[in-house]
XYZ file of C-alpha atoms in Angstrom:
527
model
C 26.525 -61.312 -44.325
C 22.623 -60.986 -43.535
C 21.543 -60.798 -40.011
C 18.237 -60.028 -38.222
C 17.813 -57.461 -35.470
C 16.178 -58.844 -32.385
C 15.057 -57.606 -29.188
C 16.740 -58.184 -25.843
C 13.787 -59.454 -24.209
C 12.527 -62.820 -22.371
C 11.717 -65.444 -25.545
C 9.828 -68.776 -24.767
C 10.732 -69.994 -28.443
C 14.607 -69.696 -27.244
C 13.548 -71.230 -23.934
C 11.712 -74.647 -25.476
C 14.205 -75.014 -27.790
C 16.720 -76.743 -25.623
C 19.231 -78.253 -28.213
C 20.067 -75.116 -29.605
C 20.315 -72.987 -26.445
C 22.895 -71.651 -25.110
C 24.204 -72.569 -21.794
C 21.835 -71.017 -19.126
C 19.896 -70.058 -21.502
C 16.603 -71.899 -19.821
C 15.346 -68.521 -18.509
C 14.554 -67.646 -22.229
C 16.317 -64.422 -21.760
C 19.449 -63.806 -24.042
C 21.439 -61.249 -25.285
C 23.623 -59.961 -21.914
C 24.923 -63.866 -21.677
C 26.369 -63.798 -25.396
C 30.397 -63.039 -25.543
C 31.379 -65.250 -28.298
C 31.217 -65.406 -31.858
C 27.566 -66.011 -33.216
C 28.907 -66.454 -36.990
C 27.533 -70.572 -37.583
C 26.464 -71.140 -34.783
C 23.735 -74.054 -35.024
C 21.440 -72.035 -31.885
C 21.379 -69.030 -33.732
C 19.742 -70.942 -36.719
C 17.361 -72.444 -34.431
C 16.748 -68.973 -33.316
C 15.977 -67.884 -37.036
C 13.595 -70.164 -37.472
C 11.384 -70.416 -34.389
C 11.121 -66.244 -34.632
C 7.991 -64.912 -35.936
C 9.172 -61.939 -37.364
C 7.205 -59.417 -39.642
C 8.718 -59.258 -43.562
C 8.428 -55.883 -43.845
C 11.169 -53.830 -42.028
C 9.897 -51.251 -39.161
C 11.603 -48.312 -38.236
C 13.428 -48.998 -34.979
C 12.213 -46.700 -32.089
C 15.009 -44.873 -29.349
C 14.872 -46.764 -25.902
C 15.039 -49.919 -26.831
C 17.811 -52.266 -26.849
C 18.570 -54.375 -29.965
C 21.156 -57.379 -30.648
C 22.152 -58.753 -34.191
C 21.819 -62.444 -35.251
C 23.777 -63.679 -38.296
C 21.678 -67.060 -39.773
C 23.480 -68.923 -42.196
C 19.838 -68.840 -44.253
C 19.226 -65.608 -43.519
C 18.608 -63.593 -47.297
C 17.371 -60.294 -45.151
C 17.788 -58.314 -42.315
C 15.122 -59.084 -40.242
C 14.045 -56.318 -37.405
C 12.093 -57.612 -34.583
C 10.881 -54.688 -32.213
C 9.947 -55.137 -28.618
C 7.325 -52.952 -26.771
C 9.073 -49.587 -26.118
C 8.260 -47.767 -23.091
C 9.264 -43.793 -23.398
C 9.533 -41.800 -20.422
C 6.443 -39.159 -20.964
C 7.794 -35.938 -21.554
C 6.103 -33.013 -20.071
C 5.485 -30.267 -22.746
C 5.465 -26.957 -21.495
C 3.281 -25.904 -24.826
C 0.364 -27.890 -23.220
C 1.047 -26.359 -20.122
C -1.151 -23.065 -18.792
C -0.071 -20.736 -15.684
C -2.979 -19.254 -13.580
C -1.252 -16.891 -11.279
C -3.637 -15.475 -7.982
C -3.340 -12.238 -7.750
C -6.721 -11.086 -6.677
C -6.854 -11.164 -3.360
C -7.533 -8.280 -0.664
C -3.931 -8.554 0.759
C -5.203 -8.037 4.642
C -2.346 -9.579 6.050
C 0.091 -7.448 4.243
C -1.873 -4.431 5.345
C -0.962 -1.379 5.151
C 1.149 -1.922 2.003
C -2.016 -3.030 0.451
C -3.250 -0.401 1.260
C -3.945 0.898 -2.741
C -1.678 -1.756 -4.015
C -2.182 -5.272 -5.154
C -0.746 -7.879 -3.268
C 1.331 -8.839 -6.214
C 2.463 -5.523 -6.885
C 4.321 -4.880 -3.396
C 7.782 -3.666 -3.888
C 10.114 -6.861 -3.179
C 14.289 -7.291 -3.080
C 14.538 -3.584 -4.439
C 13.642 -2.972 -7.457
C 11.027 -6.233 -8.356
C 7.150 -6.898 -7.737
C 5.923 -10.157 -5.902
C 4.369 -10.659 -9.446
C 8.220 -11.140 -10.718
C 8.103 -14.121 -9.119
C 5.890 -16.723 -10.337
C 6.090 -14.989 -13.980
C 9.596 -14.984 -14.338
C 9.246 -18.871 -13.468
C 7.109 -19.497 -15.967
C 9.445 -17.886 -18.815
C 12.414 -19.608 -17.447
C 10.537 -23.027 -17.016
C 9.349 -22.250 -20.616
C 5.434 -21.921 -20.082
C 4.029 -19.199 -21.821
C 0.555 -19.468 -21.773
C -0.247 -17.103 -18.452
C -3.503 -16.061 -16.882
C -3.434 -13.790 -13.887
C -6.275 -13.019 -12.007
C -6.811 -9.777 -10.586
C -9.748 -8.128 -8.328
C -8.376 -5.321 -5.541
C -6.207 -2.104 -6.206
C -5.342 -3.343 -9.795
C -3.887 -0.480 -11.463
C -0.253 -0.697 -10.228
C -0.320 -4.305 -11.146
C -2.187 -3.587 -14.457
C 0.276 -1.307 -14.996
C 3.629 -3.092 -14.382
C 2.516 -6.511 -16.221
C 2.209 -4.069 -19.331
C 5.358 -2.434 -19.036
C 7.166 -5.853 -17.928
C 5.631 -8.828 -19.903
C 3.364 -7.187 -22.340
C 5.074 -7.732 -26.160
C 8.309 -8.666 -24.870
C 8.579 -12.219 -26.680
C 6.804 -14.426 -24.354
C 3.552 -13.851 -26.182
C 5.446 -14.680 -29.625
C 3.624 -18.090 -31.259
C 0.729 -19.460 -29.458
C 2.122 -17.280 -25.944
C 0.367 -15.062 -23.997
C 0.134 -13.291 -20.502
C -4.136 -12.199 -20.158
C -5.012 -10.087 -17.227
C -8.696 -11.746 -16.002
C -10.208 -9.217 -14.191
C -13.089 -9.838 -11.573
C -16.175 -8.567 -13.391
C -20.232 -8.995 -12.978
C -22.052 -10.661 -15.768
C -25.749 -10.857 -16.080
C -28.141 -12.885 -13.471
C -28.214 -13.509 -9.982
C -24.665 -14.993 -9.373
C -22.900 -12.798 -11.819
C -22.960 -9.699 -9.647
C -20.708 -11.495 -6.773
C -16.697 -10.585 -6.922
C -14.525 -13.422 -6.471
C -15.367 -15.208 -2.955
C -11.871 -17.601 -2.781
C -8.747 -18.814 -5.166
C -11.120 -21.754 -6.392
C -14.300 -19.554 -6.875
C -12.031 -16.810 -9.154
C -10.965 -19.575 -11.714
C -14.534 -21.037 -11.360
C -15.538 -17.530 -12.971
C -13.328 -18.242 -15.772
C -13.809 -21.374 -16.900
C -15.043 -20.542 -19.838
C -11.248 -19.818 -20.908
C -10.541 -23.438 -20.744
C -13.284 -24.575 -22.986
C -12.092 -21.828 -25.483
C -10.605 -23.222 -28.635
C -7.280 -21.596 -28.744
C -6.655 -23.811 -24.982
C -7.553 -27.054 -26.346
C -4.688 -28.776 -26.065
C -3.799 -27.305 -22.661
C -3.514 -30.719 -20.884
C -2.505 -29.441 -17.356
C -3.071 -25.902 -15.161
C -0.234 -24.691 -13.020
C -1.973 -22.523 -10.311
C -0.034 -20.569 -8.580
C 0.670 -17.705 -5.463
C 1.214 -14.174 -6.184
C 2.966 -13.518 -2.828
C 6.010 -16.696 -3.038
C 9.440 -15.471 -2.647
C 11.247 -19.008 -4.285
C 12.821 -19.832 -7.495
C 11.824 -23.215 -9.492
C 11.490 -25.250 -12.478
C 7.836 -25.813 -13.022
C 8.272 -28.158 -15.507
C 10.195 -30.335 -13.076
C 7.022 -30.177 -10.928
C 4.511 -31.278 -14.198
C 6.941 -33.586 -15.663
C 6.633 -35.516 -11.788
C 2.881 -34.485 -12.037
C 3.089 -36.782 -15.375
C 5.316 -39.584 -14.466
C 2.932 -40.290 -11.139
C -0.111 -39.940 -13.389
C -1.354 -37.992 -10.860
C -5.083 -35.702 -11.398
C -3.592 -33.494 -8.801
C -0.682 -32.692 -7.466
C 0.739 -30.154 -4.969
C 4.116 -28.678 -3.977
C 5.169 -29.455 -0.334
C 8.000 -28.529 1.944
C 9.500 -29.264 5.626
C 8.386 -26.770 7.825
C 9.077 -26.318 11.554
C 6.495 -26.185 14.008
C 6.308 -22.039 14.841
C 5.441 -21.313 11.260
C 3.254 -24.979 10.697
C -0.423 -23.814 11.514
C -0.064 -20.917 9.350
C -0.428 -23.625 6.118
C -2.216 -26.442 4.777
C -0.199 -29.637 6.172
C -0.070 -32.796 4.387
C 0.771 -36.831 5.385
C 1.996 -38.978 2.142
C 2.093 -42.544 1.943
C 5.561 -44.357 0.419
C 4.244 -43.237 -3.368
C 4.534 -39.901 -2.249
C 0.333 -39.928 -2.428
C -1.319 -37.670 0.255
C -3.326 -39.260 2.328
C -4.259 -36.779 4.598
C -5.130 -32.539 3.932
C -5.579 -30.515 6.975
C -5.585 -26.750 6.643
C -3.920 -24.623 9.194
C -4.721 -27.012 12.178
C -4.038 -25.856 16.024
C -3.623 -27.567 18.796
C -4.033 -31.778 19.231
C -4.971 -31.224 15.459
C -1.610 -29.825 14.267
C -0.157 -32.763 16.932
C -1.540 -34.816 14.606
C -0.019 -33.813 11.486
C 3.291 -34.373 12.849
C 5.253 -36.553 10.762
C 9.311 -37.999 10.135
C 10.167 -35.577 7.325
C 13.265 -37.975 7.498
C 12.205 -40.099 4.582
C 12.124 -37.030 2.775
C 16.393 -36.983 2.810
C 16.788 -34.527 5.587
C 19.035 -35.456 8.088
C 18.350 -36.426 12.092
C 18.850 -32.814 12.296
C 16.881 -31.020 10.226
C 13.766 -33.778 10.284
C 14.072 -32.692 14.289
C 13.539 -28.661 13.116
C 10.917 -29.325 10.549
C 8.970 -32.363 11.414
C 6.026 -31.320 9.064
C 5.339 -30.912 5.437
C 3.271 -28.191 4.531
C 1.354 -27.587 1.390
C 3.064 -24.577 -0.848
C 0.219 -23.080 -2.238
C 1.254 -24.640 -5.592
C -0.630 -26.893 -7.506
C -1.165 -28.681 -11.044
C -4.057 -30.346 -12.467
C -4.915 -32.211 -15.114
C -7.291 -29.740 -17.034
C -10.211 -32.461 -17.137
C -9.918 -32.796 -13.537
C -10.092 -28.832 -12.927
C -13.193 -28.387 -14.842
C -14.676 -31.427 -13.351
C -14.101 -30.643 -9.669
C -15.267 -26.909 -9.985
C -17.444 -26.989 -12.292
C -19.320 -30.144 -11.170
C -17.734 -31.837 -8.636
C -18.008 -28.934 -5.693
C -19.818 -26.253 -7.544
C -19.732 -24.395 -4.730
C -16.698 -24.726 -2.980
C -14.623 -21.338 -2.762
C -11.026 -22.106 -2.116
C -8.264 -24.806 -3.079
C -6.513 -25.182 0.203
C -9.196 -25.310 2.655
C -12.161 -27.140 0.692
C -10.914 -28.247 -3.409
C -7.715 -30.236 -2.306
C -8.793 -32.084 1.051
C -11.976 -33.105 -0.754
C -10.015 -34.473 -3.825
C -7.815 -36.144 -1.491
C -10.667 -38.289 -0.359
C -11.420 -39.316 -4.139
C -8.318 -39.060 -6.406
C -4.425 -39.652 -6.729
C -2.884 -36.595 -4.989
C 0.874 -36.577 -5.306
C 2.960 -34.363 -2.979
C 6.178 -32.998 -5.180
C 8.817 -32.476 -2.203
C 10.491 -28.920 -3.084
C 14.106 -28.806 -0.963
C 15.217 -25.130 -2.203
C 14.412 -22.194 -0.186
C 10.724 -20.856 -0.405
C 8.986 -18.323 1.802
C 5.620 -17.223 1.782
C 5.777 -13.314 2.264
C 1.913 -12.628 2.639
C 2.575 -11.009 6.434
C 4.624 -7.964 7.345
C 6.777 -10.156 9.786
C 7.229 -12.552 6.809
C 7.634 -9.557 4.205
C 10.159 -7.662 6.360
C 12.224 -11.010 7.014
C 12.441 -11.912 3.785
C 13.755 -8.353 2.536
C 16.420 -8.676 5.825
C 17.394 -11.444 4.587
C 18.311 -10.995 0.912
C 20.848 -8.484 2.883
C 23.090 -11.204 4.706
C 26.483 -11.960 3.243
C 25.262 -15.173 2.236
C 21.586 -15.319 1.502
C 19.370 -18.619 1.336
C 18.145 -16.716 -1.913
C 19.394 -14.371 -4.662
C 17.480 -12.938 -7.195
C 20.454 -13.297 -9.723
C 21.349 -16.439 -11.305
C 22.462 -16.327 -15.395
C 20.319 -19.127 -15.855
C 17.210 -18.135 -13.939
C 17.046 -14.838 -13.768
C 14.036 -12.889 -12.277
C 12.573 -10.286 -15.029
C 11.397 -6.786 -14.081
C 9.883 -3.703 -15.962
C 13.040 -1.865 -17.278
C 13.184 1.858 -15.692
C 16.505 2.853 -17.348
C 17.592 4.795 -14.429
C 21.534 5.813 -13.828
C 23.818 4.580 -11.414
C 23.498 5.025 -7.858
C 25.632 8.467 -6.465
C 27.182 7.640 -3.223
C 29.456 10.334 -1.577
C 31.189 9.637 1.700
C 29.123 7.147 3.260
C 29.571 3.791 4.942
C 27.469 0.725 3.914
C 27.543 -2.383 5.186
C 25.648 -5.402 4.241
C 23.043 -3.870 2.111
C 21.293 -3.515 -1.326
C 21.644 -0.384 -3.023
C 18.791 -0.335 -6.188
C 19.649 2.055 -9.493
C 19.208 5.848 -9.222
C 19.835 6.755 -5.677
C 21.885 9.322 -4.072
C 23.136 8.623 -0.921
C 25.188 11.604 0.964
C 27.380 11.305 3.568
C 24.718 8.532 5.321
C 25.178 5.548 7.178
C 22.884 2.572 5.833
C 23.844 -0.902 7.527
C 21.842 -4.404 7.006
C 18.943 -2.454 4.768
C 17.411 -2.413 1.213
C 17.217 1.027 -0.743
C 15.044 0.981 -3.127
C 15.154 2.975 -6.526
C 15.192 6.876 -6.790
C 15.596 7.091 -2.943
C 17.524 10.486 -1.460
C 19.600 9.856 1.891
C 20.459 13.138 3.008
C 23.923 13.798 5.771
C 23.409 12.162 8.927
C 21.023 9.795 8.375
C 21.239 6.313 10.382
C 19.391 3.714 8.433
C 19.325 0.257 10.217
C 17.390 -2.733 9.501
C 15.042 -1.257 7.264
C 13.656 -1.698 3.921
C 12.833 1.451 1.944
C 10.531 0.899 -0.913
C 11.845 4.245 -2.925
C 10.224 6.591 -5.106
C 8.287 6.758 -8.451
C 9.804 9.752 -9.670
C 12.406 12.010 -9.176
C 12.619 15.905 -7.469
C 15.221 18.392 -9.192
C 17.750 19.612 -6.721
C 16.061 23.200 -7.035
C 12.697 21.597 -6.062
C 14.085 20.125 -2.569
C 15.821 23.585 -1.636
C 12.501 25.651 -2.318
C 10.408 23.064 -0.530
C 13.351 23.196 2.305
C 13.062 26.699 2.492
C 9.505 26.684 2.424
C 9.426 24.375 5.406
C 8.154 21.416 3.669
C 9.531 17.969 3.440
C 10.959 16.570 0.167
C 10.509 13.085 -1.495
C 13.470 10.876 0.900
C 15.123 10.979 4.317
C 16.236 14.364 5.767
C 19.169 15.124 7.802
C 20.579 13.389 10.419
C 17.350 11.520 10.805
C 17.831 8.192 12.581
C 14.995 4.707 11.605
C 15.861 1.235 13.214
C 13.584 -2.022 12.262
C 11.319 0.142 9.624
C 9.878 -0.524 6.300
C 9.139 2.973 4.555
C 6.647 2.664 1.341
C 6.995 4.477 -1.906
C 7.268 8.595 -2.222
C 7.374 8.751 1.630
C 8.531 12.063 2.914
C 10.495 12.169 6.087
C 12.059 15.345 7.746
C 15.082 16.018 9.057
C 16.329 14.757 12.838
C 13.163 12.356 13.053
C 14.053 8.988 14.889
C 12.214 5.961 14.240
C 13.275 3.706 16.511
C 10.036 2.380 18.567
C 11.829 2.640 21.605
C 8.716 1.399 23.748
C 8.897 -1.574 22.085
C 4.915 -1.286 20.941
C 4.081 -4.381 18.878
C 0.782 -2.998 17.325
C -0.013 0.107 16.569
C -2.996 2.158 14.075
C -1.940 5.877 13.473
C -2.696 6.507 9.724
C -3.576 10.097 11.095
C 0.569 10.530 11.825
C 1.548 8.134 8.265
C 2.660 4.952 10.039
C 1.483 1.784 11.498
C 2.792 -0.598 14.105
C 2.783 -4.611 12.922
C 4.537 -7.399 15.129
C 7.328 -4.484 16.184
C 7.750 -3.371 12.928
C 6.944 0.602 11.803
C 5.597 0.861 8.521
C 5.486 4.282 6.695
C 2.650 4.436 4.726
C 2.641 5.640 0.895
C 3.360 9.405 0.577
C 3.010 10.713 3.862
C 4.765 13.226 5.598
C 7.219 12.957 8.548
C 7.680 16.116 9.810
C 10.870 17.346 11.611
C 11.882 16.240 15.076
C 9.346 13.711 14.641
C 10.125 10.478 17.245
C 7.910 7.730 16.615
């Protein structure tokens, strides 16, 4: 029996040919009515014969629908193919990462202090840098830049250790450090002046032949505490056919000046860009996050949708808006992405799952408390996602007599006959008897001191790497190889909410005491 393939599709030949039809057929579309039999049946002739079909069989594409039609005539199978539309598929090969990690870190002062931004101590034992790169290797992207500019060597450093010939450069992949450097002439001896003016300076990367076929740029924050699928964000980027498009999410009013806020139309398009308004401005920007799915409730909490810091463009429309567009515009959130807004399709991509940005102490010290509650908004461990660190091969944690209580507890610590309640302990910390740690997140140390080197230093009078005895720190965030004595209490008990004493090794932000980078607390200290 021959037969000829057909298309399920609307057919004016079926539709003028009225004898032959089938009953309610005069729509001319077919195919979902048919139940019967279609062996001799006198419309299915007609059918044979009013097709113009191509003789030579094609090669039948997924995503289209096909029926079979048995003519009585027929001496060959005769394919007709409709128009197939395919869903385009985001390719993560075509897909670049340019990951901001150049910036002076001010706000995160004094744990910027000689570190990068991105290289702050996060969760224990990972970097802020963790973040956005072990998205990329989980989302598949391997093509990473990351731009670097202040106190670089830590980060420097880590990336090597971490990401440097550990598979994700296998095939065309690659993680590339872009440092802020002068070049000859007048404009080459400025440093990086803003997020847009630092890939501006690089450019020239894009135009490079190996990056050719890099059809969109991810750009991304080095100081994002959040786990997602970027590819999820480019494949929407791709579907909306969008030049630009940026990652929002609901944000209450307290924390809504602090970012760029957004208003989208019913395509999800944003319409309006206003960076960190104040006042009758952020009034305006107030919208009903409800027709974003949150309920009565939570549209109430977070009636505005901020801009995440996270963007992808189409690589044409990068080089085009810095390079000739605004020339001389310096950052994305405050002149790049309101501008474009004005001329080109700007999709918001609504991100529900929990995201912080962690570029304050108050935000940096919350976030760490956090990870701490019995049930966190975020984990660091999932066995799909997981977040990727440098490998220290350190032992197991020692703990003798002590009581813990919601806390994290990193590798390589010993903890003696201490009390540590609602904290993070970082790695290679020392908790000596008595000590009364309490909302507090120690960063840990870089190395390790033998047991013979903290009894001569003891007996010396000097303070070892660690806590001392019966020393007692409430609402504290204590930086890497920090010394503290023995029956010191950091508690703030005068409640100071600012305070600059590098002189003594500690600063006062928004309540919280930070303990700077190896200094010394010296016994019966009280801060």
């Amino acid at each position: 029996m021959d037969s000829c393939r057909v298309a399920l599709k609307a057919n004016t030949l079926l539709a003028q040919s009225n004898k032959s039809c089938p009953k309610n057929a005069d729509d001319g579309f077919w195919g979902e009515r048919i139940r019967g039999s279609l062996n001799n049946s006198v419309w299915v002739n007609e059918v044979a014969r009013n097709l113009t079909v191509e003789r030579k069989s094609k090669k039948v594409k997924p995503g289209a629908a096909f029926a079979v039609i048995t003519s009585n005539s027929a001496t060959e199978t005769l394919p007709i193919i409709s128009p197939v539309f395919l869903r385009p598929k985001a390719d993560p090969k075509n897909v670049a990462a340019i990951i901001l990690g150049g910036g002076a870190g001010t706000q995160l002062f004094p744990l910027t202090r000689r570190t990068a931004t991105p290289a702050v101590p996060v969760g224990g034992c990972y970097r802020l840098i963790d973040i956005p790169m072990s998205n990329c290797i989980n989302s598949g992207i391997n093509k990473i830049f990351v731009l670097t500019q202040f106190n670089s060597t830590s980060l420097n450093r880590h990336l090597a250790r971490t990401y440097f010939g550990n598979g994700i450069n296998f095939g065309d992949g690659f993680v590339e450090v872009l440092a802020a450097t002068q070049t000859p002439g007048e404009t080459g001896k400025k440093w990086f002046e803003g997020t847009a003016d630092a890939v501006r300076k690089f450019i020239w990367v894009f135009e490079d032949a190996k990056n050719r076929n890099v059809e969109n740029v991810l750009i991304l924050a080095g100081d994002h505490l959040y786990r997602m699928d970027y590819m999820d964000f480019v494949q929407n980027h791709i579907e909306r056919n969008s030049k630009i498009s940026v990652a929002c999410t609901p944000v209450g009013e307290s924390r809504a000046s602090d970012y760029g806020l957004v208003k989208i139309d019913s395509r999800g398009q944003i319409v309006q860009f206003s960076e960190k308004p104040k006042g009758p401005d952020l009034a305006a920007m107030q919208v009903d996050t409800s027709v974003l799915g949150l309920s009565p409730q939570e549209a109430a909490r977070s009636p505005f949708i901020a801009s995440m810091g996270v963007y992808v463009f189409k690589t044409e429309t990068l080089l085009n808006l810095l390079k000739w567009r605004y020339p001389t515009a310096n950052d994305f959130g405050s002149e790049i992405i309101p501008a474009a807004v004005m001329e080109h399709n700007v999709q918001a991509y609504i991100f529900r799952d929990y995201w912080e940005d962690i570029g304050t102490i108050k935000s940096f010290y919350d976030a760490n408390m956090a990870l701490t509650e019995e049930v966190p908004k975020f984990e660091f461990y999932d066995p799909k996602t997981p977040f990727f660190t440098s490998p220290r091969f350190l032992p197991p944690t020692k703990i003798d007599n002590c009581k813990i209580k919601d806390a994290i507890i990193s590798h390589g610590c010993f903890l003696r006959e201490c009390s540590v309640e609602h904290s993070i302990v970082g790695e290679r910390s020392r908790l000596d008897s008595g000590v009364d740690l309490k909302d507090t997140v120690m960063m840990g140390a870089d190395s390790y001191q033998t047991e013979s080197e903290i009894a001569s230093l003891l007996a010396e009078g000097k303070v070892p790497i660690g806590i001392g005895k019966n020393t007692k720190i409430r609402n504290c965030i204590i930086d890497k190889n920090a010394k503290i004595g023995k029956d010191v209490a950091i508690v703030n008990k005068d409640g100071v909410e600012e305070a600059d004493r590098p002189e003594d090794g500690f600063y006062i932000r928004s309540g919280i005491t930070v303990i700077l980078e190896k200094a010394t607390i010296e016994d019966g200290t009280v801060i």
